[in-house]
PDB file of C-alpha atoms in Angstrom:
ATOM      1  CA  MET A 763      65.315  56.061 106.788  1.00 47.00           C
ATOM      2  CA  LEU A 764      62.177  54.501 107.716  1.00 51.00           C
ATOM      3  CA  ILE A 765      60.820  57.861 107.840  1.00 61.00           C
ATOM      4  CA  ILE A 766      61.428  58.056 104.100  1.00 62.00           C
ATOM      5  CA  GLY A 767      60.383  54.835 103.510  1.00 59.00           C
ATOM      6  CA  ALA A 768      56.791  55.328 105.255  1.00 61.00           C
ATOM      7  CA  ILE A 769      56.538  58.307 103.131  1.00 70.00           C
ATOM      8  CA  THR A 770      57.090  57.106 100.241  1.00 83.00           C
ATOM      9  CA  ALA A 771      54.684  54.087 100.997  1.00 78.00           C
ATOM     10  CA  ASN A 772      52.024  56.550 101.528  1.00 84.00           C
ATOM     11  CA  LEU A 773      53.003  58.534  98.274  1.00 87.00           C
ATOM     12  CA  VAL A 774      52.577  55.414  96.690  1.00 88.00           C
ATOM     13  CA  THR A 775      49.048  54.627  98.405  1.00 90.00           C
ATOM     14  CA  THR A 776      47.797  58.418  97.808  1.00 91.00           C
ATOM     15  CA  ILE A 777      48.848  57.857  93.898  1.00 92.00           C
ATOM     16  CA  ILE A 778      47.376  54.253  93.596  1.00 93.00           C
ATOM     17  CA  LEU A 779      43.619  55.606  94.887  1.00 95.00           C
ATOM     18  CA  ILE A 780      44.204  58.388  92.781  1.00 95.00           C
ATOM     19  CA  VAL A 781      44.465  56.741  89.779  1.00 95.00           C
ATOM     20  CA  ILE A 782      41.490  54.080  90.886  1.00 96.00           C
ATOM     21  CA  LEU A 783      39.531  56.954  91.967  1.00 96.00           C
ATOM     22  CA  LEU A 784      40.251  58.446  88.420  1.00 95.00           C
ATOM     23  CA  ALA A 785      39.365  55.774  86.519  1.00 95.00           C
ATOM     24  CA  TRP A 786      36.247  55.050  88.223  1.00 94.00           C
ATOM     25  CA  GLY A 787      35.066  58.542  87.479  1.00 92.00           C
ATOM     26  CA  GLY A 788      35.977  58.127  83.808  1.00 91.00           C
ATOM     27  CA  TYR A 789      34.078  55.017  83.357  1.00 88.00           C
ATOM     28  CA  THR A 790      30.900  56.592  85.274  1.00 85.00           C
ATOM     29  CA  ILE A 791      31.165  59.631  82.789  1.00 89.00           C
ATOM     30  CA  PHE A 792      31.526  57.300  79.871  1.00 87.00           C
ATOM     31  CA  GLN A 793      28.627  54.917  80.937  1.00 86.00           C
ATOM     32  CA  ASN A 794      26.527  58.177  81.534  1.00 83.00           C
ATOM     33  CA  MET A 795      27.251  59.758  77.803  1.00 89.00           C
ATOM     34  CA  ARG A 796      26.375  56.262  76.239  1.00 89.00           C
ATOM     35  CA  VAL A 797      23.177  56.011  78.379  1.00 89.00           C
ATOM     36  CA  LYS A 798      22.428  59.716  77.322  1.00 91.00           C
ATOM     37  CA  GLN A 799      22.765  58.227  73.722  1.00 94.00           C
ATOM     38  CA  VAL A 800      20.554  55.268  73.832  1.00 94.00           C
ATOM     39  CA  ALA A 801      17.725  57.298  76.417  1.00 95.00           C
ATOM     40  CA  THR A 802      16.026  60.067  77.171  1.00 95.00           C
ATOM     41  CA  TYR A 803      15.832  60.973  81.058  1.00 95.00           C
ATOM     42  CA  LEU A 804      12.388  62.226  82.143  1.00 96.00           C
ATOM     43  CA  LYS A 805      11.150  63.949  85.115  1.00 95.00           C
ATOM     44  CA  ASN A 806       7.623  63.161  86.831  1.00 94.00           C
ATOM     45  CA  ASP A 807       5.539  65.277  85.055  1.00 94.00           C
ATOM     46  CA  GLU A 808       6.847  64.055  81.558  1.00 96.00           C
ATOM     47  CA  PHE A 809       6.885  60.743  82.483  1.00 96.00           C
ATOM     48  CA  GLN A 810       3.541  61.059  83.692  1.00 95.00           C
ATOM     49  CA  LYS A 811       2.162  62.704  80.065  1.00 95.00           C
ATOM     50  CA  GLY A 812       3.675  60.034  77.789  1.00 94.00           C
ATOM     51  CA  MET A 813       3.187  56.775  80.232  1.00 92.00           C
ATOM     52  CA  ARG A 814      -0.260  56.366  78.766  1.00 92.00           C
ATOM     53  CA  LYS A 815       0.900  55.429  75.531  1.00 94.00           C
ATOM     54  CA  ALA A 816       4.170  53.499  76.478  1.00 96.00           C
ATOM     55  CA  GLN A 817       5.020  50.718  78.184  1.00 97.00           C
ATOM     56  CA  VAL A 818       5.952  51.105  81.482  1.00 97.00           C
ATOM     57  CA  ILE A 819       8.326  48.636  83.045  1.00 97.00           C
ATOM     58  CA  ASP A 820       9.485  48.440  86.844  1.00 97.00           C
ATOM     59  CA  LEU A 821      12.579  47.250  87.192  1.00 97.00           C
ATOM     60  CA  ARG A 822      12.812  46.444  90.541  1.00 96.00           C
ATOM     61  CA  GLU A 823      12.561  43.084  92.269  1.00 96.00           C
ATOM     62  CA  GLN A 824       8.705  41.570  92.672  1.00 93.00           C
ATOM     63  CA  LYS A 825       8.540  42.125  96.212  1.00 94.00           C
ATOM     64  CA  SER A 826       9.770  46.062  96.060  1.00 94.00           C
ATOM     65  CA  PHE A 827       7.083  46.212  92.989  1.00 94.00           C
ATOM     66  CA  LYS A 828       4.619  44.652  95.577  1.00 93.00           C
ATOM     67  CA  ASP A 829       5.066  47.344  98.262  1.00 93.00           C
ATOM     68  CA  GLY A 830       4.258  49.853  95.592  1.00 93.00           C
ATOM     69  CA  HIS A 831       4.557  50.856  92.219  1.00 95.00           C
ATOM     70  CA  VAL A 832       3.611  53.237  89.424  1.00 95.00           C
ATOM     71  CA  LEU A 833      -0.314  52.546  88.464  1.00 94.00           C
ATOM     72  CA  GLY A 834       0.046  51.148  85.105  1.00 93.00           C
ATOM     73  CA  ALA A 835       3.254  49.670  85.592  1.00 95.00           C
ATOM     74  CA  ARG A 836       4.573  46.134  84.955  1.00 95.00           C
ATOM     75  CA  ASN A 837       7.111  43.931  86.740  1.00 96.00           C
ATOM     76  CA  MET A 838       9.993  43.078  84.930  1.00 96.00           C
ATOM     77  CA  PRO A 839      13.233  42.578  87.407  1.00 97.00           C
ATOM     78  CA  TYR A 840      16.393  43.567  85.849  1.00 96.00           C
ATOM     79  CA  SER A 841      17.462  40.346  87.103  1.00 94.00           C
ATOM     80  CA  THR A 842      15.238  38.478  84.491  1.00 95.00           C
ATOM     81  CA  ILE A 843      15.375  41.084  81.838  1.00 94.00           C
ATOM     82  CA  LYS A 844      17.510  38.886  79.496  1.00 93.00           C
ATOM     83  CA  ASN A 845      15.329  35.954  79.367  1.00 95.00           C
ATOM     84  CA  PHE A 846      11.344  38.369  78.919  1.00 94.00           C
ATOM     85  CA  TYR A 847      12.641  41.334  77.028  1.00 95.00           C
ATOM     86  CA  SER A 848      11.133  39.728  74.054  1.00 95.00           C
ATOM     87  CA  GLN A 849       7.776  40.576  75.596  1.00 95.00           C
ATOM     88  CA  LEU A 850       8.079  44.140  75.162  1.00 96.00           C
ATOM     89  CA  ARG A 851       7.194  45.946  71.858  1.00 95.00           C
ATOM     90  CA  PRO A 852      10.093  47.120  69.979  1.00 94.00           C
ATOM     91  CA  ASP A 853       7.701  49.701  68.457  1.00 95.00           C
ATOM     92  CA  LEU A 854       6.309  51.121  71.531  1.00 96.00           C
ATOM     93  CA  PRO A 855       8.432  53.403  73.762  1.00 97.00           C
ATOM     94  CA  VAL A 856       9.789  51.943  76.774  1.00 97.00           C
ATOM     95  CA  TYR A 857       9.186  53.802  80.031  1.00 98.00           C
ATOM     96  CA  MET A 858      11.481  52.296  82.882  1.00 97.00           C
ATOM     97  CA  TYR A 859      12.374  52.601  86.142  1.00 97.00           C
ATOM     98  CA  ASP A 860      14.047  51.597  89.393  1.00 95.00           C
ATOM     99  CA  GLN A 861      14.203  52.429  92.819  1.00 94.00           C
ATOM    100  CA  GLY A 862      16.961  55.058  91.818  1.00 89.00           C
ATOM    101  CA  LYS A 863      18.107  55.069  88.281  1.00 84.00           C
ATOM    102  CA  THR A 864      20.951  52.604  88.120  1.00 89.00           C
ATOM    103  CA  ILE A 865      19.472  49.678  87.185  1.00 95.00           C
ATOM    104  CA  SER A 866      17.347  51.662  84.577  1.00 95.00           C
ATOM    105  CA  LYS A 867      20.519  52.711  83.022  1.00 94.00           C
ATOM    106  CA  ARG A 868      21.902  49.345  82.540  1.00 94.00           C
ATOM    107  CA  ALA A 869      18.333  48.153  80.956  1.00 96.00           C
ATOM    108  CA  ALA A 870      18.498  51.109  78.478  1.00 96.00           C
ATOM    109  CA  LEU A 871      22.152  49.658  77.625  1.00 95.00           C
ATOM    110  CA  PHE A 872      20.948  46.219  77.393  1.00 96.00           C
ATOM    111  CA  LEU A 873      17.355  47.096  75.474  1.00 97.00           C
ATOM    112  CA  SER A 874      19.198  49.265  73.047  1.00 96.00           C
ATOM    113  CA  LYS A 875      21.741  46.315  72.078  1.00 95.00           C
ATOM    114  CA  LYS A 876      18.500  44.262  71.510  1.00 96.00           C
ATOM    115  CA  GLY A 877      17.124  47.225  68.892  1.00 95.00           C
ATOM    116  CA  TYR A 878      14.831  48.813  71.154  1.00 96.00           C
ATOM    117  CA  LYS A 879      14.777  52.827  70.488  1.00 94.00           C
ATOM    118  CA  ASP A 880      12.148  54.604  72.510  1.00 95.00           C
ATOM    119  CA  LEU A 881      13.627  54.215  75.910  1.00 97.00           C
ATOM    120  CA  TYR A 882      12.871  56.586  78.589  1.00 97.00           C
ATOM    121  CA  ILE A 883      14.407  56.651  82.321  1.00 97.00           C
ATOM    122  CA  LEU A 884      12.301  58.227  85.294  1.00 96.00           C
ATOM    123  CA  LYS A 885      15.194  60.653  86.267  1.00 93.00           C
ATOM    124  CA  SER A 886      13.994  60.885  89.882  1.00 91.00           C
ATOM    125  CA  GLY A 887      13.552  56.769  90.161  1.00 94.00           C
ATOM    126  CA  TYR A 888      10.353  55.154  92.010  1.00 95.00           C
ATOM    127  CA  GLN A 889      12.048  57.170  95.450  1.00 92.00           C
ATOM    128  CA  GLY A 890      11.238  60.333  93.790  1.00 91.00           C
ATOM    129  CA  TRP A 891       7.848  59.397  92.073  1.00 94.00           C
ATOM    130  CA  ASN A 892       4.754  61.742  93.134  1.00 91.00           C
ATOM    131  CA  GLY A 893       1.899  60.310  90.570  1.00 89.00           C
ATOM    132  CA  LYS A 894      -0.500  57.510  91.333  1.00 91.00           C
ATOM    133  CA  GLU A 895       0.670  54.388  92.940  1.00 90.00           C
ATOM    134  CA  LYS A 896      -0.874  51.107  93.235  1.00 89.00           C
ATOM    135  CA  LYS A 897       0.017  49.040  96.308  1.00 83.00           C
ATOM    136  CA  SER A 898      -0.506  45.184  96.667  1.00 75.00           C
ATOM    137  CA  ASN A 899      -2.772  43.709  99.487  1.00 66.00           C
ATOM    138  CA  TYR A 900      -0.876  40.132  99.413  1.00 59.00           C
TER     139      TYR A 900
END
């Protein structure tokens, strides 16, 4: 009888884990679909071609920005974007990146809700950037 109880407990645990994983996977797919509706992912070369006519925003925190960033980018950490997004011009494209692209997705959804239309995300994030960089000495 004890073995049947252990098997049942393992089965219930497995089912719960599967439900959690399916819910997480579904949510991730849903979020990615929402982001694709409001922003365009750009490869490095596409990002470099268009960034001269855009506002380039580094969404990482200030220390990471000082350690190195895309040349011409300005730092607007995601943690402060709700306070400073109005400094962005809605009539110009916004090119954004973070270390990967997780934070950029959130920022794109937020900016879209605030009426920004031309939103672009560096597909590889800063970690895959192969263009010109600037590192601060201080």
